[in-house]
Amino acid sequence: MDGIAGKNSALSWVVNISALILVLLWTIPTFGLLISSIRDKDQLATSGWWTSLTSVERNLIERSAAPDTQVKDGDIYILSGNIFDQDGGTVTAFGWRSQEPTAFAPGEVAEMKKGLTMMVAANGDYRVTSPEEFTGKRGKRLFVTSIEAPKFTLANYEEVLFSEGLGRSFLNTMTVTIPATIIPILIAAFAAYALAWMEFPGRSILLVTIVGLLVVPLQMALIPLLNAYTTVGIGKTYIGIWLAHTGFGLPLAVYLLRNYIAGLPREIIESAKVDGASDYDIFLKIILPLSFPALASFAIFQFLWVWNDLLIATVFLPIQEDTLVMTGRLREMLGSRGGNWEILTASAFVSIAVPLLVFFSLQKYLVRGLLSGSVKGG
Amino acid sequence: MEQILLALGTMAIGVAGCIAYFWGSNVILDRIYPAIGDNAANNIRKSTAIRPWLFLGPALIILGFYLVYPVFNSIILSVYDASSENFVGLDNYIWLFNDGKFLESLRNNMLWLVIVPALSTVFGLLAAALTDRIRWGNIAKSLIFMPMAISFIGASIIWKFIYDYRGEGSEQIGLLNALVVYFGGEPQAWITIPFWNSVFLMIILIWIQTGFAMVILSAALRGIPEETLEAAVLDGANPLQIFFKIKMPQIYGTIAVVWTTITILVLKVFDIVLAMTNGQWGSQVLANYMFDWGFRGADFGKSATIALVIMVLVLPVMVWNVRNARKEA
């Protein structure tokens, strides 16, 4: 097929460009999230991430220093300072009334009411003067338009990990995920071997039942299980959620592993039997090592699924500060910090970083698992 | 930290327990029916009959409790009231089919069912066909496949950022509105527009599922025997004809598998709706509605009834899968 595309260079171009467009469409959303998460939060809130490498224009409403810092110079009273805290920037316009926030160019002296004047320099230094003493507690309002250089920072990550409780949630997610990935594997592997290589009545019915269970909606199981947990006394605990994930992952685990184990060469198993090995020995010494690729496939599926799960964690773990998993935390933040994109983007990236790492490093096994699970008879 | 230790400890105990069970039960079986002595033949026969059940035991118990029992328990719950104490007959079902929000959810789920599997499969097929023909195909595949690893809630944040809306006049930081403004349109609060908001939520799921469809369809396309393609080339078919007339018919089976797999996922879609709209502005779906009644409304009867509706919708796919599995077995 490559030959056909290669002969026709126009077609080859079309194919390459279409593929590029598709790839861009599929990666830009995530890329935008990543870029946004390392931008300065004020810049993030006022300009699109695609402009993050250019300077940002911002409209600031600041207050001058408070009247108690005023200095008397001859007859006039002066309030002065710099509107930029420490990050710098360039003022392009300023004003003293909200109706005309850009009335004056930097360096100009603006006449205000009652003989007051205001001046803002390009570097942000300002000076407000008055013939009479300033009174009250708050400073004068300054409307400033400024251009700021692009700023990138890891402060957003620092904030979400240490003050927003995401670090704690990260640990909780790990606590849920690791056992919930490992426990089903062993149980499923033994069952898969029995279904693949042992003779017993009802084997094919069991197999078909497991295929049927693959699609049972989890929604079905939530309330009955929660009731049962309460009755038994497990309640909302880690043990409960580990077992729940084990139960929900088991059909896929048995199905994937059975398909793989059934495909192993019959001679190996039969010659081992002739040599007097028991089923238990065969399983442990021959089948398990040979099944590593299938075990890895399932482990990745289960890991991604448990790590990314929100529903089961919401139902089977108490929604409290110390047990909230990352997906649950993200959901809370969407509610409480809906407009704080610096928090949301950084948190989202923390939560997807581990799955992405697993994905890119172990993609081979993931693809293999998908194929053995879905392409049946082509 | 101590929590991780607890997890690792429990895991170690769990794994050790599993090993102990499998090893111990086998040893005990061999003790009861030793393969030597007077009754050797008889004993071997008995232990061979029992051993599969030792291997299967834990899996069957867990499957039975976590997946089979809930189905029957839900049927019972659905004919009881909110607190599961008083028998109410079919009241929950009657309520259901007169409930506006339920009918809205059902209608939306149908929309999801038509649009998401169709577009995921089409884009997946397109991506597979394109990436199989280019030199950097593997990288392209990886990148299109990547959203698969992202949680629904993470994806929701990614897309909520794209759909973000600022009042007219201020600079849009959401990509979609920025594009709309750039081309001279008016910015919109996309996820609050009834009907279209569902479409915007569907785009998230399509974005996630296309990679899955692509991986599977790409493998199927590469599995097509060379001879049929060569014959088509010799007969003068152009690349498009080859794709639609020769390749497509040979992978219909795989397309069906992809389609049904995504269909099942769509029926259970929950996180995306919960995170983006929580069912407001006419975007409710069954799974979220069920969650609403069960865990916020604390009405187990109604919630179980909605869950059963999802189950009924899944049944055709289940039957289809089971029939295929039996053909193979």
XYZ file of C-alpha atoms in Angstrom:
707
model
C 0.000 0.000 0.000
C 2.891 2.351 0.696
C 3.876 1.910 -2.920
C 0.577 3.283 -4.126
C 0.711 6.332 -1.925
C 4.371 6.858 -2.783
C 3.773 6.926 -6.514
C 1.370 9.780 -6.214
C 3.159 12.564 -4.409
C 0.124 14.856 -4.349
C -1.866 12.182 -2.545
C 1.019 11.626 -0.198
C 0.970 15.303 0.689
C -2.748 15.256 1.324
C -2.363 12.238 3.584
C 0.482 13.784 5.542
C -1.277 17.094 6.016
C -4.596 15.502 6.974
C -2.811 13.343 9.517
C -1.051 16.404 10.885
C -4.349 18.266 11.260
C -5.889 15.308 13.051
C -2.925 15.004 15.398
C -3.020 18.724 16.162
C -6.749 18.624 16.875
C -6.192 15.772 19.278
C -3.181 17.195 21.107
C -3.950 20.920 21.307
C -6.473 20.607 24.154
C -3.975 18.861 26.422
C -1.161 21.108 25.295
C -3.231 24.174 26.170
C -3.807 22.789 29.638
C -0.106 22.165 30.192
C 0.925 25.638 29.004
C -1.781 27.305 31.067
C -0.764 25.461 34.198
C 2.700 27.055 34.178
C 1.574 30.597 33.363
C 1.364 33.387 35.860
C -2.148 33.364 37.256
C -2.948 36.985 36.418
C -1.808 36.557 32.853
C -3.709 33.271 32.581
C -6.889 35.026 33.631
C -6.587 37.841 31.105
C -5.226 36.298 27.922
C -5.473 33.061 25.961
C -2.692 30.485 26.400
C -1.887 30.682 22.693
C -0.663 34.238 23.305
C 1.501 33.181 26.230
C 4.767 33.935 24.434
C 3.779 37.485 23.588
C 3.483 40.371 26.008
C 0.195 40.714 27.774
C -1.864 43.844 28.057
C -3.626 44.112 31.371
C -6.051 46.598 32.834
C -5.309 47.063 36.480
C -7.281 48.849 39.122
C -4.904 49.653 41.920
C -4.899 51.908 44.929
C -2.152 54.270 45.786
C -0.436 54.039 49.131
C -2.701 54.876 52.065
C -2.973 58.459 53.345
C -0.938 57.650 56.462
C 2.154 57.353 54.255
C 1.790 60.835 52.782
C 4.729 63.152 52.629
C 4.540 66.919 52.819
C 6.673 68.751 50.287
C 6.369 72.520 50.604
C 2.673 73.248 50.259
C 1.587 70.002 48.767
C 0.953 66.556 50.098
C 2.269 63.596 48.101
C 1.412 59.894 47.923
C 3.900 57.911 45.860
C 5.040 54.401 45.091
C 5.094 51.828 42.293
C 2.015 49.987 41.073
C 3.956 46.874 40.116
C 4.771 44.725 43.114
C 8.007 43.267 41.926
C 7.283 41.658 38.570
C 7.649 44.820 36.498
C 5.868 45.853 33.345
C 5.321 48.912 31.202
C 2.464 51.370 31.664
C 0.858 52.420 28.389
C -2.010 54.524 29.716
C -3.655 55.521 32.964
C -6.626 57.426 34.272
C -8.248 58.399 37.538
C -11.914 57.866 36.650
C -13.472 54.511 35.864
C -15.239 56.051 32.876
C -11.916 57.025 31.320
C -9.361 54.482 32.468
C -6.984 55.225 29.567
C -7.329 59.028 29.354
C -3.658 59.879 29.981
C -0.345 58.747 28.554
C 2.411 57.724 30.971
C 4.312 60.708 32.290
C 1.411 63.113 31.802
C 0.029 64.903 34.822
C -3.686 64.382 35.200
C -5.728 67.100 36.853
C -8.265 65.657 39.260
C -10.963 67.357 41.286
C -10.180 69.857 44.056
C -6.699 70.589 42.728
C -5.447 67.018 43.064
C -3.064 65.717 40.409
C -1.994 62.235 39.421
C 0.987 61.074 37.437
C 1.986 57.535 36.479
C 5.328 56.944 34.772
C 5.965 54.179 32.247
C 7.898 52.158 34.806
C 4.929 52.165 37.184
C 6.071 54.909 39.557
C 3.139 57.037 40.511
C 2.681 60.325 42.331
C -0.583 61.742 43.621
C -0.490 65.279 44.926
C -2.958 67.414 46.807
C -2.953 70.973 48.164
C -4.673 69.659 51.298
C -3.868 66.803 53.572
C -5.135 63.382 52.412
C -7.703 61.916 54.749
C -9.448 58.581 55.155
C -7.943 55.114 55.329
C -7.641 54.088 51.691
C -5.453 55.446 48.911
C -6.643 56.943 45.631
C -7.767 54.672 42.836
C -5.451 54.336 39.845
C -6.639 52.887 36.546
C -3.650 51.570 34.677
C -3.172 49.747 31.398
C 0.135 47.932 31.314
C 2.087 45.635 29.074
C 3.773 42.766 30.822
C 6.374 40.349 29.587
C 5.286 36.681 29.467
C 5.756 35.031 32.821
C 6.035 31.319 33.530
C 6.059 29.862 36.986
C 5.717 26.659 38.966
C 3.857 28.519 41.688
C 0.525 27.066 40.576
C 1.821 23.554 41.171
C 3.244 24.536 44.518
C -0.109 25.939 45.523
C -2.258 22.989 44.465
C 0.066 20.377 45.926
C 0.616 21.996 49.294
C -2.272 24.342 50.029
C -5.149 22.918 48.012
C -4.757 19.410 49.421
C -3.899 17.771 46.134
C -0.752 16.236 47.586
C -2.874 14.407 50.116
C -5.260 13.300 47.394
C -2.359 12.007 45.346
C -1.445 9.678 48.211
C -5.074 8.610 48.574
C -5.276 7.770 44.904
C -2.098 5.706 45.197
C -3.549 3.942 48.217
C -6.639 3.006 46.260
C -4.899 2.142 43.020
C -1.999 -0.102 43.940
C -3.867 -2.882 45.772
C -6.867 -2.592 43.453
C -4.550 -3.321 40.538
C -2.606 -6.206 42.055
C -5.312 -8.167 43.890
C -7.473 -9.070 40.881
C -4.549 -10.350 38.834
C -3.794 -13.458 40.864
C -7.439 -14.374 41.374
C -8.171 -13.902 37.692
C -5.119 -15.814 36.534
C -6.082 -18.981 38.424
C -9.639 -18.764 37.130
C -8.420 -18.120 33.593
C -6.192 -21.175 33.679
C -9.057 -23.354 34.884
C -11.301 -22.023 32.127
C -8.638 -22.530 29.479
C -7.029 -25.865 30.288
C -9.031 -27.829 32.832
C -11.961 -30.041 31.982
C -15.088 -29.700 34.064
C -18.818 -29.572 33.470
C -20.264 -26.116 32.874
C -17.031 -24.645 31.588
C -18.448 -23.084 28.440
C -21.477 -21.690 30.284
C -19.177 -20.030 32.795
C -17.118 -18.540 30.044
C -20.155 -17.112 28.318
C -21.452 -15.770 31.619
C -18.210 -13.887 32.136
C -18.514 -12.364 28.671
C -21.998 -11.263 29.675
C -20.769 -9.774 32.950
C -18.245 -7.661 31.035
C -20.961 -5.175 30.170
C -23.049 -5.085 33.371
C -23.327 -1.377 34.221
C -21.598 -0.436 37.435
C -24.527 1.823 38.282
C -26.440 -1.351 38.967
C -24.080 -2.443 41.694
C -23.617 0.724 43.723
C -26.619 0.767 46.008
C -26.862 -2.997 46.631
C -23.169 -3.111 47.494
C -23.243 -0.052 49.702
C -26.165 -1.583 51.586
C -24.349 -4.882 51.888
C -21.160 -3.151 53.078
C -23.103 -1.326 55.752
C -24.719 -4.565 56.910
C -21.435 -6.453 57.021
C -19.696 -3.540 58.753
C -17.133 -2.720 56.063
C -18.779 0.620 55.396
C -16.825 3.217 53.469
C -13.242 2.057 53.833
C -10.230 1.336 51.677
C -10.864 -2.405 52.023
C -14.316 -1.898 50.570
C -13.107 0.071 47.577
C -10.249 -2.346 46.854
C -12.659 -5.244 46.769
C -15.168 -3.293 44.685
C -12.535 -2.476 42.057
C -11.427 -6.107 42.169
C -14.984 -7.261 41.499
C -15.584 -4.803 38.687
C -12.233 -5.507 37.040
C -12.471 -9.269 37.296
C -14.586 -10.044 34.199
C -12.128 -8.244 31.933
C -9.164 -9.813 33.727
C -10.524 -13.359 33.416
C -11.565 -12.777 29.822
C -8.245 -11.281 28.671
C -6.140 -13.828 30.520
C -8.242 -16.779 29.391
C -7.919 -15.740 25.757
C -4.179 -15.480 26.152
C -3.656 -18.648 28.174
C -5.883 -20.691 25.877
C -3.644 -19.631 23.010
C -0.473 -21.030 24.584
C 0.833 -24.141 22.820
C -0.874 -27.321 23.969
C 2.371 -29.344 23.748
C 4.003 -27.417 26.579
C 1.169 -28.160 28.950
C 0.759 -31.765 27.872
C 4.425 -32.617 28.081
C 4.506 -31.135 31.572
C 1.542 -33.320 32.513
C 3.247 -36.379 31.110
C 6.246 -35.542 33.280
C 3.919 -35.752 36.264
C 3.456 -32.044 37.013
C 0.207 -31.152 38.756
C -2.097 -28.440 37.484
C -0.899 -26.239 40.298
C 2.747 -26.653 39.307
C 1.969 -26.139 35.636
C 0.134 -22.948 36.404
C 2.768 -21.519 38.687
C 5.903 -22.568 36.816
C 4.816 -22.516 33.191
C 1.637 -20.553 32.633
C 2.263 -17.593 34.883
C 5.703 -16.689 33.476
C 4.497 -17.191 29.890
C 1.456 -15.017 30.468
C 3.460 -11.972 31.447
C 2.371 -9.876 28.441
C -1.297 -10.520 29.152
C -0.838 -9.846 32.854
C 0.890 -6.580 32.017
C -1.927 -5.600 29.640
C -4.554 -6.147 32.249
C -2.512 -4.446 34.957
C -2.252 -1.313 32.812
C -5.965 -1.311 32.032
C -6.877 -1.743 35.645
C -4.354 0.833 36.798
C -5.661 3.468 34.401
C -9.244 2.620 35.177
C -8.852 2.762 38.957
C -6.649 5.847 38.890
C -9.143 7.687 36.691
C -12.301 6.456 38.395
C -14.572 8.978 40.039
C -17.847 7.116 40.497
C -16.678 4.239 42.677
C -14.459 6.479 44.784
C -17.334 8.881 45.344
C -19.647 6.109 46.456
C -17.323 3.863 48.457
C -15.049 6.367 50.183
C -16.231 9.103 52.516
C -16.052 12.555 50.913
C -13.727 14.056 53.479
C -10.566 16.036 53.391
C -8.412 13.044 54.316
C -9.892 10.425 51.998
C -10.697 12.398 48.868
C -8.962 10.921 45.802
C -7.645 13.125 43.029
C -10.597 12.779 40.700
C -12.893 13.651 43.593
C -10.721 16.640 44.470
C -10.852 17.878 40.886
C -14.595 17.654 40.981
C -14.752 19.640 44.219
C -12.474 22.268 42.726
C -14.635 22.578 39.633
C -17.404 23.539 41.992
C -15.564 25.752 44.463
C -12.727 27.136 42.337
C -14.585 27.208 39.017
C -12.987 30.425 37.799
C -9.476 29.849 39.117
C -7.959 28.348 36.033
C -4.457 28.361 37.491
C -5.677 25.961 40.203
C -7.757 23.815 37.867
C -5.178 23.455 35.105
C -2.320 22.628 37.460
C -4.444 20.153 39.430
C -5.710 18.477 36.290
C -2.189 18.102 35.036
C -0.974 16.585 38.291
C -3.776 14.037 38.103
C -3.154 13.072 34.477
C 0.643 13.038 34.691
C 0.942 9.536 36.137
C -1.500 7.892 33.694
C 0.237 9.644 30.795
C 3.590 8.376 32.011
C 2.240 4.838 32.269
C 0.584 5.226 28.895
C 3.658 6.373 27.011
C 6.054 3.931 28.638
C 3.853 0.825 28.438
C 1.768 1.566 25.351
C 2.863 -1.684 23.712
C 1.092 -3.795 26.336
C -1.969 -1.582 26.335
C -2.406 -1.958 22.582
C -1.827 -5.699 22.773
C -4.468 -6.023 25.482
C -6.982 -3.969 23.545
C -6.450 -6.097 20.477
C -6.797 -9.425 22.240
C -9.899 -8.160 23.999
C -11.690 -6.746 21.021
C -10.592 -8.156 17.702
C -12.237 -11.506 17.782
C -11.979 -13.352 14.521
C -11.275 -10.066 12.708
C 3.111 8.012 54.187
C 1.723 5.696 56.790
C -1.273 5.348 54.566
C 0.858 4.067 51.703
C 2.422 1.623 54.127
C -1.051 0.487 55.121
C -1.885 0.010 51.457
C 1.300 -1.881 50.758
C 0.822 -3.926 53.908
C -2.728 -4.816 52.982
C -1.592 -5.650 49.507
C 1.108 -7.938 50.837
C -1.409 -9.622 53.134
C -3.906 -9.919 50.291
C -1.392 -11.416 47.895
C 0.004 -13.720 50.569
C -3.553 -14.723 51.421
C -4.295 -15.549 47.796
C -1.140 -17.595 47.449
C -1.815 -19.330 50.739
C -5.341 -20.174 49.623
C -4.383 -21.561 46.233
C -1.373 -23.431 47.547
C -3.058 -24.636 50.722
C -6.247 -25.814 49.074
C -4.229 -27.776 46.533
C -2.102 -29.392 49.193
C -5.185 -30.327 51.200
C -6.849 -31.783 48.137
C -3.766 -33.873 47.432
C -3.782 -35.071 51.070
C -7.424 -36.102 50.976
C -7.138 -37.855 47.633
C -3.505 -38.926 47.351
C -2.437 -40.016 43.876
C -0.750 -43.088 45.281
C -1.894 -46.201 47.090
C -4.862 -48.512 46.591
C -7.342 -45.959 45.365
C -4.918 -43.960 43.253
C -6.995 -44.019 40.066
C -10.188 -43.214 41.884
C -8.520 -40.458 43.891
C -6.999 -38.827 40.826
C -10.396 -38.764 39.181
C -11.976 -37.142 42.218
C -9.271 -34.561 42.697
C -9.350 -33.688 38.990
C -13.058 -33.051 39.324
C -12.637 -30.804 42.336
C -9.497 -28.878 41.455
C -11.003 -26.570 38.816
C -13.433 -25.294 41.433
C -10.570 -24.514 43.797
C -8.966 -22.462 41.045
C -12.221 -20.759 40.134
C -13.610 -20.364 43.635
C -12.443 -16.875 44.626
C -13.222 -15.408 41.207
C -16.721 -16.896 41.189
C -17.506 -15.706 44.696
C -16.357 -12.161 43.928
C -18.132 -12.038 40.567
C -21.270 -13.385 42.139
C -21.277 -10.839 44.922
C -20.182 -7.771 42.965
C -21.965 -8.262 39.659
C -24.664 -10.915 39.801
C -26.201 -10.262 43.202
C -26.631 -6.498 42.567
C -28.724 -7.142 39.463
C -31.250 -9.158 41.440
C -31.056 -6.900 44.436
C -31.759 -3.879 42.234
C -34.880 -5.535 40.880
C -36.111 -5.947 44.447
C -35.124 -2.400 45.439
C -37.009 -1.004 42.465
C -40.358 -2.168 43.837
C -39.720 -0.611 47.247
C -39.864 3.004 48.378
C -37.039 5.445 49.062
C -35.889 3.768 52.263
C -36.355 0.226 50.896
C -38.875 -0.507 53.677
C -42.320 -0.381 52.109
C -43.391 -2.346 49.095
C -44.756 0.017 46.448
C -45.281 -2.284 43.494
C -44.690 -0.616 40.162
C -44.971 2.947 41.490
C -41.348 3.740 40.723
C -41.780 2.610 37.134
C -44.948 4.639 36.732
C -43.239 7.668 38.230
C -40.288 7.137 35.907
C -42.207 7.295 32.675
C -44.048 10.416 33.765
C -40.927 12.182 34.950
C -39.770 14.961 32.641
C -36.164 14.802 33.726
C -36.054 11.047 33.106
C -37.481 11.426 29.619
C -34.958 14.168 28.974
C -32.165 11.846 30.138
C -33.441 9.036 27.964
C -33.626 11.321 24.953
C -30.121 12.642 25.589
C -28.761 9.134 26.056
C -30.213 8.174 22.691
C -28.463 11.166 21.123
C -25.212 10.150 22.781
C -25.762 6.589 21.560
C -26.114 7.675 17.964
C -23.487 10.380 17.785
C -20.569 9.250 19.939
C -20.012 5.706 18.618
C -20.578 6.879 15.043
C -18.149 9.776 15.132
C -15.544 7.933 17.219
C -15.577 5.101 14.695
C -15.427 7.435 11.707
C -12.570 9.467 13.141
C -10.863 6.276 14.309
C -11.102 4.810 10.821
C -9.836 8.030 9.284
C -6.944 8.189 11.740
C -6.109 4.525 11.127
C -6.193 4.904 7.353
C -4.050 8.049 7.446
C -1.488 6.981 10.026
C -0.900 3.627 8.342
C 0.342 5.449 5.263
C 2.805 7.912 6.716
C 6.318 7.552 7.982
C 5.652 9.153 11.347
C 2.529 7.030 11.768
C 3.531 5.544 15.108
C 4.051 8.928 16.721
C 0.789 10.174 15.253
C -1.001 7.101 16.613
C 0.461 7.616 20.067
C -0.694 11.210 20.187
C -4.221 10.477 19.003
C -4.405 7.537 21.391
C -3.164 9.582 24.354
C -6.522 10.980 25.598
C -7.450 7.386 26.418
C -5.169 7.618 29.464
C -6.792 10.796 30.728
C -9.592 10.558 33.258
C -13.038 11.754 32.259
C -12.837 14.424 34.911
C -9.393 15.547 33.725
C -10.708 15.659 30.171
C -13.676 17.657 31.402
C -11.363 20.296 32.837
C -9.334 20.374 29.635
C -12.467 20.989 27.581
C -14.176 23.268 30.040
C -11.167 25.492 29.566
C -11.682 25.368 25.799
C -15.376 26.196 26.160
C -14.698 28.943 28.726
C -16.805 32.055 28.265
C -16.139 35.675 29.153
C -18.660 38.435 28.661
C -18.567 40.186 25.329
C -15.882 42.839 25.146
C -13.374 41.208 27.461
C -10.692 39.014 25.999
C -11.726 35.369 25.624
C -9.348 32.855 27.201
C -11.331 29.849 25.962
C -10.044 28.629 22.615
C -13.474 28.114 21.079
C -14.791 31.568 21.898
C -11.493 33.148 20.866
C -11.875 31.513 17.451
C -15.492 32.587 17.214
C -14.571 36.176 18.046
C -11.624 36.079 15.646
C -13.954 35.143 12.810
C -16.333 37.906 13.767
C -18.913 35.951 15.757
C -20.337 36.554 19.184
C -18.946 34.610 22.127
C -21.346 32.117 23.703
C -21.617 30.280 27.026
C -21.534 27.002 25.137
C -22.402 24.582 27.900
C -25.573 26.416 28.833
C -27.214 26.209 25.409
C -29.771 23.393 25.522
C -29.238 20.562 23.040
C -25.938 21.954 21.757
C -24.393 21.634 25.209
C -24.916 17.871 24.964
C -23.044 17.938 21.685
C -20.175 19.812 23.300
C -20.025 17.177 26.033
C -20.108 14.412 23.431
C -17.079 15.937 21.734
C -15.118 15.186 24.918
C -15.994 11.504 24.791
C -15.310 11.320 21.062
C -11.937 12.904 21.682
C -11.192 10.191 24.251
C -12.529 7.224 22.294
C -11.190 7.910 18.811
C -7.777 6.554 19.776
C -9.303 3.284 20.912
C -11.192 2.917 17.633
C -8.076 3.824 15.679
C -5.844 1.233 17.372
C -8.271 -1.598 16.785
C -9.289 -0.642 13.274
C -5.690 -0.067 12.276
C -4.817 -3.623 13.341
C -7.801 -4.936 11.397
C -6.818 -2.966 8.286
C -3.312 -4.346 8.431
C -4.713 -7.836 8.821
C -6.426 -7.695 5.430
C -4.841 -10.242 3.067
C -2.480 -8.611 0.558
C -3.874 -10.631 -2.359
C -7.254 -8.920 -2.354
C -5.564 -5.519 -2.440
C -3.169 -6.521 -5.191
C -6.012 -7.846 -7.260
C -7.841 -4.548 -6.839
C -4.766 -2.562 -7.840
C -4.296 -4.695 -10.927
C -7.914 -4.102 -11.858
C -7.213 -0.388 -11.746
C -9.055 0.595 -8.568
C -8.059 3.961 -7.128
C -7.079 4.332 -3.445
C -10.523 5.530 -2.402
C -12.236 2.638 -4.141
C -9.796 0.244 -2.533
C -10.568 1.687 0.856
C -14.345 1.752 0.625
C -15.005 -1.265 -1.590
C -12.225 -3.680 -0.689
C -10.979 -2.835 2.777
C -14.131 -1.685 4.535
C -16.224 -4.792 3.820
C -13.455 -6.960 5.224
C -13.407 -5.185 8.568
C -17.138 -4.846 9.205
C -16.838 -7.357 12.056
C -14.209 -5.255 13.799
C -16.174 -2.068 13.223
C -19.109 -3.722 14.954
C -16.917 -4.648 17.921
C -15.607 -1.082 18.214
C -19.082 0.331 17.863
C -20.625 -1.859 20.547
C -17.728 -1.320 22.960
C -18.158 2.444 22.709
C -21.934 2.055 22.944
C -21.583 0.353 26.314
C -19.284 3.091 27.514
C -21.700 5.779 26.355
C -24.588 4.247 28.269
C -22.558 4.544 31.433
C -21.282 8.065 30.795
C -21.353 9.893 34.057
C -18.230 11.825 35.014
C -18.310 14.178 32.050
C -21.885 15.290 32.605
C -21.399 15.548 36.354
C -18.338 17.743 35.944
C -19.483 19.938 33.080
C -23.167 20.685 33.694
C -24.399 18.257 36.350
C -27.440 17.746 34.178
C -28.453 21.388 34.067
C -29.616 23.171 30.921
C -31.259 20.059 29.543
C -28.125 17.925 29.408
C -29.033 15.220 31.950
C -28.178 11.583 31.186
C -29.325 8.353 32.825
C -26.166 7.480 34.724
C -25.944 10.913 36.320
C -29.664 10.998 37.003
C -29.409 7.645 38.736
C -26.540 8.988 40.834
C -28.592 12.075 41.660
C -31.497 10.083 43.052
C -29.431 7.438 44.794
C -26.807 9.550 46.494
C -28.180 13.062 46.682
C -31.913 12.353 46.732
C -31.347 9.249 48.879
C -34.179 7.444 47.104
C -32.933 3.908 46.543
C -36.154 2.784 44.865
C -36.087 5.380 42.111
C -32.347 5.102 41.716
C -32.462 1.307 41.316
C -35.250 1.695 38.773
C -33.133 4.038 36.656
C -30.184 1.654 36.960
C -32.387 -1.135 35.650
C -33.284 0.986 32.647
C -29.576 1.337 31.878
C -29.253 -2.436 32.282
C -32.105 -3.041 29.847
C -30.458 -0.742 27.315
C -27.215 -2.683 27.667
C -28.925 -6.067 27.240
C -28.987 -6.195 23.418
C -25.235 -5.671 23.306
C -24.770 -8.254 26.022
C -26.819 -10.803 24.106
C -24.905 -10.050 20.926
C -21.545 -10.481 22.705
C -22.664 -13.695 24.353
C -23.850 -15.153 21.063
C -20.521 -14.325 19.444
C -18.643 -15.872 22.345
C -20.697 -19.057 22.075
C -19.991 -19.313 18.378
C -16.305 -19.225 19.178
C -16.359 -21.541 22.160
